[in-house]
PDB file of C-alpha atoms and ligand atoms in Angstrom:
ATOM      1  CA  MET K   1      -7.905  31.319 -39.518  1.00 59.00           C
ATOM      2  CA  THR K   2      -5.624  29.779 -36.901  1.00 57.00           C
ATOM      3  CA  VAL K   3      -7.371  28.191 -33.956  1.00 65.00           C
ATOM      4  CA  SER K   4      -4.461  26.268 -32.542  1.00 83.00           C
ATOM      5  CA  GLY K   5      -0.827  27.311 -32.184  1.00 96.00           C
ATOM      6  CA  PRO K   6       2.402  25.321 -32.018  1.00 97.00           C
ATOM      7  CA  VAL K   7       2.477  24.802 -28.245  1.00 98.00           C
ATOM      8  CA  TRP K   8      -1.047  23.443 -28.090  1.00 98.00           C
ATOM      9  CA  LYS K   9      -0.321  21.223 -31.094  1.00 97.00           C
ATOM     10  CA  THR K  10       2.779  19.883 -29.325  1.00 98.00           C
ATOM     11  CA  LEU K  11       0.795  19.044 -26.202  1.00 98.00           C
ATOM     12  CA  LEU K  12      -1.946  17.358 -28.243  1.00 98.00           C
ATOM     13  CA  LYS K  13       0.703  15.288 -30.015  1.00 97.00           C
ATOM     14  CA  VAL K  14       2.117  14.108 -26.677  1.00 98.00           C
ATOM     15  CA  LEU K  15      -1.419  13.331 -25.527  1.00 98.00           C
ATOM     16  CA  LYS K  16      -2.024  11.232 -28.635  1.00 97.00           C
ATOM     17  CA  GLU K  17       1.283   9.400 -28.463  1.00 97.00           C
ATOM     18  CA  ARG K  18       1.626   8.878 -24.705  1.00 97.00           C
ATOM     19  CA  GLY K  19      -1.994   9.046 -23.562  1.00 97.00           C
ATOM     20  CA  VAL K  20      -1.232  11.763 -20.998  1.00 98.00           C
ATOM     21  CA  VAL K  21       0.632  15.059 -20.642  1.00 98.00           C
ATOM     22  CA  HIS K  22       2.585  16.072 -17.548  1.00 98.00           C
ATOM     23  CA  LEU K  23       3.149  19.744 -16.749  1.00 98.00           C
ATOM     24  CA  THR K  24       5.405  21.151 -14.039  1.00 98.00           C
ATOM     25  CA  LEU K  25       4.192  24.304 -12.307  1.00 98.00           C
ATOM     26  CA  ILE K  26       6.845  26.693 -11.028  1.00 96.00           C
ATOM     27  CA  ASP K  27       5.877  29.699  -8.938  1.00 92.00           C
ATOM     28  CA  PRO K  28       8.030  32.690  -9.929  1.00 90.00           C
ATOM     29  CA  ASP K  29       7.762  34.016  -6.360  1.00 85.00           C
ATOM     30  CA  PRO K  30      11.265  34.896  -5.076  1.00 82.00           C
ATOM     31  CA  VAL K  31      10.172  33.937  -1.549  1.00 83.00           C
ATOM     32  CA  LYS K  32       9.796  30.367  -2.820  1.00 84.00           C
ATOM     33  CA  GLN K  33      12.871  30.179  -5.058  1.00 85.00           C
ATOM     34  CA  SER K  34      15.281  32.335  -7.005  1.00 90.00           C
ATOM     35  CA  ALA K  35      15.241  32.471 -10.791  1.00 93.00           C
ATOM     36  CA  ASP K  36      18.390  30.339 -10.761  1.00 96.00           C
ATOM     37  CA  ALA K  37      16.722  27.668  -8.638  1.00 96.00           C
ATOM     38  CA  ALA K  38      13.679  27.764 -10.944  1.00 96.00           C
ATOM     39  CA  GLY K  39      16.006  27.137 -13.887  1.00 97.00           C
ATOM     40  CA  LYS K  40      17.537  24.136 -12.144  1.00 98.00           C
ATOM     41  CA  ILE K  41      14.089  22.758 -11.256  1.00 98.00           C
ATOM     42  CA  ALA K  42      12.936  23.121 -14.853  1.00 98.00           C
ATOM     43  CA  LYS K  43      16.034  21.406 -16.236  1.00 98.00           C
ATOM     44  CA  LEU K  44      15.641  18.427 -13.903  1.00 98.00           C
ATOM     45  CA  ALA K  45      11.907  18.264 -14.642  1.00 98.00           C
ATOM     46  CA  GLU K  46      12.559  18.164 -18.384  1.00 98.00           C
ATOM     47  CA  ALA K  47      15.115  15.384 -17.903  1.00 98.00           C
ATOM     48  CA  ALA K  48      12.526  13.462 -15.860  1.00 98.00           C
ATOM     49  CA  GLY K  49      10.103  13.647 -18.790  1.00 98.00           C
ATOM     50  CA  THR K  50       7.726  16.522 -18.038  1.00 98.00           C
ATOM     51  CA  ASN K  51       6.207  17.974 -21.208  1.00 98.00           C
ATOM     52  CA  GLY K  52       6.044  21.666 -20.349  1.00 98.00           C
ATOM     53  CA  ILE K  53       6.723  24.257 -17.671  1.00 98.00           C
ATOM     54  CA  MET K  54       3.852  26.321 -16.330  1.00 98.00           C
ATOM     55  CA  ILE K  55       4.758  29.612 -14.693  1.00 96.00           C
ATOM     56  CA  GLY K  56       2.312  31.097 -12.231  1.00 93.00           C
ATOM     57  CA  GLY K  57       0.914  31.555  -8.772  1.00 80.00           C
ATOM     58  CA  SER K  58      -2.093  33.156  -7.121  1.00 70.00           C
ATOM     59  CA  THR K  59      -0.178  35.846  -5.290  1.00 63.00           C
ATOM     60  CA  ALA K  60       2.689  36.353  -7.689  1.00 57.00           C
ATOM     61  CA  PHE K  61       4.360  39.696  -7.806  1.00 64.00           C
ATOM     62  CA  GLY K  62       7.254  37.628  -8.890  1.00 63.00           C
ATOM     63  CA  ILE K  63      10.371  37.846 -10.905  1.00 85.00           C
ATOM     64  CA  ILE K  64       8.546  36.489 -13.896  1.00 92.00           C
ATOM     65  CA  ASP K  65      10.644  37.790 -16.806  1.00 93.00           C
ATOM     66  CA  GLU K  66      13.905  36.814 -15.128  1.00 93.00           C
ATOM     67  CA  THR K  67      12.592  33.384 -14.132  1.00 94.00           C
ATOM     68  CA  ILE K  68      11.383  32.614 -17.651  1.00 96.00           C
ATOM     69  CA  GLN K  69      14.553  33.833 -19.307  1.00 96.00           C
ATOM     70  CA  THR K  70      16.620  31.675 -16.950  1.00 97.00           C
ATOM     71  CA  ILE K  71      14.421  28.619 -17.573  1.00 98.00           C
ATOM     72  CA  LYS K  72      14.571  29.202 -21.340  1.00 98.00           C
ATOM     73  CA  GLN K  73      18.326  28.806 -21.274  1.00 97.00           C
ATOM     74  CA  GLN K  74      17.911  25.402 -19.624  1.00 97.00           C
ATOM     75  CA  VAL K  75      15.031  23.663 -21.431  1.00 98.00           C
ATOM     76  CA  GLN K  76      13.564  22.967 -24.863  1.00 98.00           C
ATOM     77  CA  ILE K  77      10.015  22.151 -23.712  1.00 98.00           C
ATOM     78  CA  PRO K  78       7.355  24.886 -23.912  1.00 98.00           C
ATOM     79  CA  ILE K  79       6.993  27.508 -21.187  1.00 98.00           C
ATOM     80  CA  ILE K  80       3.352  28.341 -20.621  1.00 98.00           C
ATOM     81  CA  LEU K  81       2.075  31.153 -18.437  1.00 97.00           C
ATOM     82  CA  PHE K  82      -0.533  30.225 -15.840  1.00 97.00           C
ATOM     83  CA  PRO K  83      -1.318  33.751 -14.719  1.00 95.00           C
ATOM     84  CA  GLY K  84      -2.964  34.408 -11.379  1.00 93.00           C
ATOM     85  CA  ASN K  85      -3.633  37.961 -12.553  1.00 94.00           C
ATOM     86  CA  ILE K  86      -2.531  40.372 -15.278  1.00 93.00           C
ATOM     87  CA  SER K  87       0.731  40.765 -13.333  1.00 91.00           C
ATOM     88  CA  GLY K  88       1.471  37.150 -14.260  1.00 93.00           C
ATOM     89  CA  LEU K  89       2.165  37.916 -17.936  1.00 95.00           C
ATOM     90  CA  SER K  90       5.571  37.886 -19.591  1.00 95.00           C
ATOM     91  CA  ARG K  91       6.572  38.466 -23.201  1.00 95.00           C
ATOM     92  CA  PHE K  92       9.272  35.795 -22.850  1.00 96.00           C
ATOM     93  CA  ALA K  93       6.930  32.795 -22.494  1.00 97.00           C
ATOM     94  CA  ASP K  94       5.908  30.604 -25.443  1.00 98.00           C
ATOM     95  CA  ALA K  95       2.195  30.507 -24.656  1.00 98.00           C
ATOM     96  CA  VAL K  96      -0.359  31.535 -22.090  1.00 98.00           C
ATOM     97  CA  PHE K  97      -3.224  29.596 -20.633  1.00 98.00           C
ATOM     98  CA  PHE K  98      -5.871  32.212 -21.402  1.00 98.00           C
ATOM     99  CA  MET K  99      -7.989  31.183 -18.491  1.00 97.00           C
ATOM    100  CA  SER K 100     -11.364  32.198 -17.208  1.00 98.00           C
ATOM    101  CA  LEU K 101     -12.395  31.237 -13.694  1.00 98.00           C
ATOM    102  CA  LEU K 102     -15.908  30.185 -14.626  1.00 98.00           C
ATOM    103  CA  ASN K 103     -17.104  29.596 -11.067  1.00 98.00           C
ATOM    104  CA  SER K 104     -16.015  32.963  -9.718  1.00 98.00           C
ATOM    105  CA  ARG K 105     -18.577  35.376  -8.271  1.00 98.00           C
ATOM    106  CA  THR K 106     -16.634  38.250  -9.739  1.00 97.00           C
ATOM    107  CA  THR K 107     -16.568  39.272 -13.390  1.00 98.00           C
ATOM    108  CA  TYR K 108     -12.935  40.385 -12.988  1.00 98.00           C
ATOM    109  CA  TRP K 109     -11.760  36.754 -12.873  1.00 98.00           C
ATOM    110  CA  MET K 110     -14.083  35.654 -15.686  1.00 98.00           C
ATOM    111  CA  ILE K 111     -13.550  38.315 -18.362  1.00 98.00           C
ATOM    112  CA  ASP K 112     -12.255  41.674 -17.073  1.00 98.00           C
ATOM    113  CA  ALA K 113      -8.657  40.620 -16.347  1.00 97.00           C
ATOM    114  CA  GLN K 114      -8.652  38.793 -19.690  1.00 98.00           C
ATOM    115  CA  THR K 115      -9.820  41.970 -21.451  1.00 98.00           C
ATOM    116  CA  LEU K 116      -6.989  43.929 -19.840  1.00 97.00           C
ATOM    117  CA  ALA K 117      -4.488  41.235 -20.843  1.00 96.00           C
ATOM    118  CA  ALA K 118      -5.619  40.569 -24.412  1.00 97.00           C
ATOM    119  CA  ARG K 119      -3.768  43.400 -26.169  1.00 97.00           C
ATOM    120  CA  PHE K 120      -0.530  42.504 -24.364  1.00 95.00           C
ATOM    121  CA  ILE K 121      -0.897  38.953 -25.614  1.00 97.00           C
ATOM    122  CA  LYS K 122      -1.512  40.161 -29.172  1.00 96.00           C
ATOM    123  CA  ASN K 123       1.346  42.670 -29.121  1.00 96.00           C
ATOM    124  CA  PHE K 124       3.879  40.164 -27.857  1.00 94.00           C
ATOM    125  CA  ASP K 125       2.600  37.355 -30.060  1.00 91.00           C
ATOM    126  CA  LEU K 126       2.060  34.956 -27.157  1.00 96.00           C
ATOM    127  CA  GLU K 127       0.091  31.858 -28.087  1.00 98.00           C
ATOM    128  CA  PRO K 128      -3.212  31.911 -26.196  1.00 98.00           C
ATOM    129  CA  ILE K 129      -4.622  28.538 -25.152  1.00 98.00           C
ATOM    130  CA  SER K 130      -8.134  29.142 -23.909  1.00 98.00           C
ATOM    131  CA  MET K 131      -8.816  27.312 -20.677  1.00 98.00           C
ATOM    132  CA  ALA K 132     -11.880  27.074 -18.470  1.00 98.00           C
ATOM    133  CA  TYR K 133     -10.616  27.112 -14.900  1.00 98.00           C
ATOM    134  CA  LEU K 134     -12.805  25.482 -12.244  1.00 98.00           C
ATOM    135  CA  ILE K 135     -11.912  25.500  -8.571  1.00 98.00           C
ATOM    136  CA  LEU K 136     -13.343  22.951  -6.217  1.00 97.00           C
ATOM    137  CA  ASP K 137     -13.359  22.652  -2.493  1.00 95.00           C
ATOM    138  CA  PRO K 138     -11.033  23.426  -0.654  1.00 91.00           C
ATOM    139  CA  GLY K 139      -9.601  25.723  -3.368  1.00 93.00           C
ATOM    140  CA  GLY K 140      -6.701  27.113  -1.370  1.00 92.00           C
ATOM    141  CA  THR K 141      -5.301  30.519  -2.216  1.00 92.00           C
ATOM    142  CA  ALA K 142      -6.623  30.378  -5.791  1.00 94.00           C
ATOM    143  CA  GLY K 143     -10.154  29.860  -4.496  1.00 95.00           C
ATOM    144  CA  PHE K 144      -9.861  32.714  -2.021  1.00 95.00           C
ATOM    145  CA  VAL K 145      -8.232  35.193  -4.388  1.00 94.00           C
ATOM    146  CA  GLY K 146     -10.524  34.204  -7.267  1.00 96.00           C
ATOM    147  CA  ASP K 147     -13.676  34.624  -5.155  1.00 97.00           C
ATOM    148  CA  ALA K 148     -14.770  31.167  -6.269  1.00 98.00           C
ATOM    149  CA  ARG K 149     -18.022  29.453  -5.440  1.00 98.00           C
ATOM    150  CA  LEU K 150     -16.112  26.288  -4.676  1.00 98.00           C
ATOM    151  CA  ILE K 151     -17.562  23.236  -6.409  1.00 98.00           C
ATOM    152  CA  PRO K 152     -18.486  20.627  -3.754  1.00 98.00           C
ATOM    153  CA  ARG K 153     -16.229  17.589  -3.984  1.00 98.00           C
ATOM    154  CA  ASP K 154     -19.192  15.195  -3.960  1.00 98.00           C
ATOM    155  CA  LYS K 155     -21.048  16.962  -6.795  1.00 98.00           C
ATOM    156  CA  PRO K 156     -19.323  15.907 -10.016  1.00 98.00           C
ATOM    157  CA  GLU K 157     -22.428  16.826 -11.996  1.00 98.00           C
ATOM    158  CA  ILE K 158     -21.871  20.509 -11.139  1.00 98.00           C
ATOM    159  CA  ALA K 159     -18.332  20.303 -12.491  1.00 98.00           C
ATOM    160  CA  LEU K 160     -19.711  18.548 -15.572  1.00 98.00           C
ATOM    161  CA  GLY K 161     -22.253  21.325 -16.167  1.00 98.00           C
ATOM    162  CA  TYR K 162     -19.552  23.981 -16.085  1.00 98.00           C
ATOM    163  CA  SER K 163     -17.239  21.878 -18.244  1.00 98.00           C
ATOM    164  CA  LEU K 164     -19.804  21.157 -20.946  1.00 98.00           C
ATOM    165  CA  ALA K 165     -20.718  24.854 -20.998  1.00 98.00           C
ATOM    166  CA  ALA K 166     -17.002  25.617 -21.402  1.00 98.00           C
ATOM    167  CA  GLN K 167     -16.700  23.154 -24.281  1.00 98.00           C
ATOM    168  CA  TYR K 168     -19.784  24.522 -26.031  1.00 98.00           C
ATOM    169  CA  ILE K 169     -18.470  28.089 -25.673  1.00 98.00           C
ATOM    170  CA  GLY K 170     -15.242  26.968 -27.305  1.00 97.00           C
ATOM    171  CA  PHE K 171     -12.562  26.650 -24.628  1.00 98.00           C
ATOM    172  CA  GLN K 172      -9.664  24.424 -25.720  1.00 98.00           C
ATOM    173  CA  LEU K 173      -9.473  22.644 -22.373  1.00 98.00           C
ATOM    174  CA  VAL K 174     -10.901  22.463 -18.864  1.00 98.00           C
ATOM    175  CA  TYR K 175      -8.743  22.636 -15.743  1.00 98.00           C
ATOM    176  CA  LEU K 176     -10.027  21.104 -12.509  1.00 98.00           C
ATOM    177  CA  GLU K 177      -8.201  22.733  -9.610  1.00 98.00           C
ATOM    178  CA  ALA K 178      -8.214  21.510  -6.006  1.00 97.00           C
ATOM    179  CA  GLY K 179      -5.835  24.313  -4.977  1.00 95.00           C
ATOM    180  CA  SER K 180      -2.075  24.309  -4.774  1.00 94.00           C
ATOM    181  CA  GLY K 181      -0.936  22.279  -1.800  1.00 93.00           C
ATOM    182  CA  ALA K 182      -4.479  20.943  -1.195  1.00 94.00           C
ATOM    183  CA  GLU K 183      -4.721  18.160   1.346  1.00 94.00           C
ATOM    184  CA  ASN K 184      -6.973  16.182  -0.985  1.00 94.00           C
ATOM    185  CA  ALA K 185      -6.608  16.119  -4.739  1.00 96.00           C
ATOM    186  CA  VAL K 186      -9.540  16.250  -7.178  1.00 98.00           C
ATOM    187  CA  PRO K 187     -11.843  13.250  -6.500  1.00 98.00           C
ATOM    188  CA  HIS K 188     -11.502  10.513  -9.107  1.00 98.00           C
ATOM    189  CA  PRO K 189     -15.252  10.087  -9.816  1.00 98.00           C
ATOM    190  CA  MET K 190     -15.322  13.753 -10.879  1.00 98.00           C
ATOM    191  CA  VAL K 191     -12.340  13.261 -13.197  1.00 98.00           C
ATOM    192  CA  GLU K 192     -13.921  10.120 -14.602  1.00 98.00           C
ATOM    193  CA  LEU K 193     -17.272  11.756 -15.322  1.00 98.00           C
ATOM    194  CA  LEU K 194     -15.695  14.707 -17.112  1.00 98.00           C
ATOM    195  CA  SER K 195     -13.326  12.570 -19.083  1.00 98.00           C
ATOM    196  CA  ASN K 196     -16.200  10.344 -20.253  1.00 98.00           C
ATOM    197  CA  LYS K 197     -18.464  13.204 -21.271  1.00 98.00           C
ATOM    198  CA  LEU K 198     -16.130  15.869 -22.672  1.00 98.00           C
ATOM    199  CA  ASP K 199     -14.497  16.113 -26.083  1.00 98.00           C
ATOM    200  CA  VAL K 200     -11.865  18.596 -24.904  1.00 98.00           C
ATOM    201  CA  PRO K 201      -8.900  17.580 -22.726  1.00 98.00           C
ATOM    202  CA  VAL K 202      -9.231  17.677 -18.940  1.00 98.00           C
ATOM    203  CA  ALA K 203      -6.306  18.991 -16.890  1.00 98.00           C
ATOM    204  CA  VAL K 204      -6.179  18.188 -13.179  1.00 98.00           C
ATOM    205  CA  GLY K 205      -4.045  19.818 -10.498  1.00 98.00           C
ATOM    206  CA  GLY K 206      -3.701  20.468  -6.806  1.00 97.00           C
ATOM    207  CA  GLY K 207      -2.472  18.221  -4.015  1.00 96.00           C
ATOM    208  CA  MET K 208      -1.099  15.333  -6.070  1.00 97.00           C
ATOM    209  CA  ASN K 209       2.039  14.516  -4.161  1.00 97.00           C
ATOM    210  CA  THR K 210       2.760  10.867  -4.915  1.00 97.00           C
ATOM    211  CA  ALA K 211       3.280   8.833  -8.070  1.00 98.00           C
ATOM    212  CA  GLU K 212       0.337   6.652  -7.016  1.00 98.00           C
ATOM    213  CA  GLN K 213      -2.047   9.617  -6.648  1.00 97.00           C
ATOM    214  CA  ALA K 214      -1.025  11.008 -10.022  1.00 98.00           C
ATOM    215  CA  ALA K 215      -1.368   7.577 -11.655  1.00 98.00           C
ATOM    216  CA  ALA K 216      -4.832   7.077 -10.157  1.00 98.00           C
ATOM    217  CA  THR K 217      -5.894  10.483 -11.492  1.00 98.00           C
ATOM    218  CA  ALA K 218      -4.567   9.578 -14.942  1.00 98.00           C
ATOM    219  CA  ALA K 219      -6.329   6.218 -14.745  1.00 98.00           C
ATOM    220  CA  ALA K 220      -9.567   8.063 -13.926  1.00 98.00           C
ATOM    221  CA  GLY K 221      -9.173   9.841 -17.272  1.00 98.00           C
ATOM    222  CA  ALA K 222      -7.157  13.023 -16.733  1.00 98.00           C
ATOM    223  CA  ASP K 223      -5.435  14.096 -19.936  1.00 98.00           C
ATOM    224  CA  ILE K 224      -3.063  16.569 -18.322  1.00 98.00           C
ATOM    225  CA  ILE K 225      -1.534  16.140 -14.880  1.00 98.00           C
ATOM    226  CA  VAL K 226      -0.205  19.300 -13.226  1.00 98.00           C
ATOM    227  CA  GLN K 227       2.158  19.176 -10.267  1.00 98.00           C
ATOM    228  CA  GLY K 228       3.866  22.077  -8.534  1.00 97.00           C
ATOM    229  CA  THR K 229       4.452  21.892  -4.786  1.00 96.00           C
ATOM    230  CA  ILE K 230       5.894  18.384  -4.604  1.00 98.00           C
ATOM    231  CA  ILE K 231       8.316  19.053  -7.462  1.00 98.00           C
ATOM    232  CA  GLU K 232       9.491  22.356  -5.995  1.00 96.00           C
ATOM    233  CA  ARG K 233      10.029  20.597  -2.657  1.00 96.00           C
ATOM    234  CA  THR K 234      11.857  17.498  -3.823  1.00 97.00           C
ATOM    235  CA  ILE K 235      13.499  17.763  -7.209  1.00 98.00           C
ATOM    236  CA  LEU K 236      16.685  19.584  -6.286  1.00 97.00           C
ATOM    237  CA  LYS K 237      17.333  16.985  -3.591  1.00 98.00           C
ATOM    238  CA  ASP K 238      16.396  13.757  -5.377  1.00 98.00           C
ATOM    239  CA  LYS K 239      17.573  14.955  -8.826  1.00 98.00           C
ATOM    240  CA  GLY K 240      14.241  14.048 -10.404  1.00 98.00           C
ATOM    241  CA  LYS K 241      13.807  10.481  -9.144  1.00 98.00           C
ATOM    242  CA  LEU K 242      10.270  10.962  -7.825  1.00 98.00           C
ATOM    243  CA  LEU K 243       9.191  12.874 -10.912  1.00 98.00           C
ATOM    244  CA  THR K 244      10.614  10.234 -13.263  1.00 98.00           C
ATOM    245  CA  LYS K 245       8.713   7.589 -11.317  1.00 98.00           C
ATOM    246  CA  THR K 246       5.533   9.690 -11.404  1.00 98.00           C
ATOM    247  CA  ILE K 247       5.670  10.275 -15.144  1.00 98.00           C
ATOM    248  CA  GLU K 248       6.303   6.595 -15.825  1.00 98.00           C
ATOM    249  CA  ALA K 249       3.373   5.746 -13.540  1.00 98.00           C
ATOM    250  CA  ILE K 250       0.898   8.088 -15.257  1.00 98.00           C
ATOM    251  CA  GLN K 251       1.886   6.834 -18.716  1.00 98.00           C
ATOM    252  CA  GLN K 252       1.599   3.256 -17.532  1.00 98.00           C
ATOM    253  CA  ALA K 253      -1.830   3.997 -16.020  1.00 97.00           C
ATOM    254  CA  LYS K 254      -3.042   5.179 -19.433  1.00 93.00           C
ATOM    255  CA  LYS K 255      -1.905   2.000 -21.157  1.00 85.00           C
ATOM    256  CA  LYS K 256      -4.161  -0.165 -19.013  1.00 75.00           C
TER     257      LYS K 256
HETATM  258  C1  1GP G 301      -1.859  24.568  -8.567  1.00 59.38           C
HETATM  259  O1  1GP G 301      -2.890  22.688  -9.509  1.00 59.38           O
HETATM  260  C2  1GP G 301      -1.669  23.299  -9.324  1.00 59.38           C
HETATM  261  O2  1GP G 301      -2.541  25.499  -9.321  1.00 59.38           O
HETATM  262  C3  1GP G 301      -0.635  22.419  -8.695  1.00 59.38           C
HETATM  263  O3  1GP G 301      -0.938  22.114  -7.357  1.00 59.38           O
HETATM  264  O4  1GP G 301       1.100  22.730  -6.094  1.00 59.38           O
HETATM  265  O5  1GP G 301      -0.535  21.102  -5.141  1.00 59.38           O
HETATM  266  O6  1GP G 301       0.912  20.468  -7.061  1.00 59.38           O
HETATM  267  P1  1GP G 301       0.190  21.553  -6.361  1.00 59.38           P
END
């Protein structure tokens, strides 16, 4: 029985060797960028040292197939779907974060969308990587769309309860989400508590816009750092300088 596919194994290898994984999130929304621009972003991100490209967004009715096919021509690193809904699937990706929004009020975001998506994933032989998705205050669009009971920022023990439950159920990782473009990233004491108590990797995303913020999150124990907005905004202009600096900073933070 296979419990872990090649993409997950690759990410775990990076985690072991470098102490931290960096993933670049690209929204396949044509209002944000064309497929061509997404390809250029991905290429620069790979050159800067990111370990994988996540494709997704909360409101995506995007040009997902075209975006992924364009990115595939530009990069060797894995392309992982981060679907905001069943419309976020594509047969052209390498893997899919098979995510359940555990703190939603609505069963659709916990298991119904996943049930609708599962046969697609099987038929197109996408590698599922099961991920418990937890949204904390302020949550942004993901929190609103996902009907989340936002986890209070000063209650790390609530996040820990969900995360341990996720680990015991068998999820491969936990993702702590502050919301794309959030003014404040996930609080470090929450990251620290989860990283100390969990055996599965902890991914953190939302509102990390500087190398220092990302490094502090890695130092607090995050295993996977996810950045979207800041990369989409800067990388075509600075040719990957900020991202290179950020990735060096998170790896350095893990060495300490
Ligand atoms: C969003 O956590 C990710 O789901 C990334 O957030 O766009 O703020 O980097 P940012």
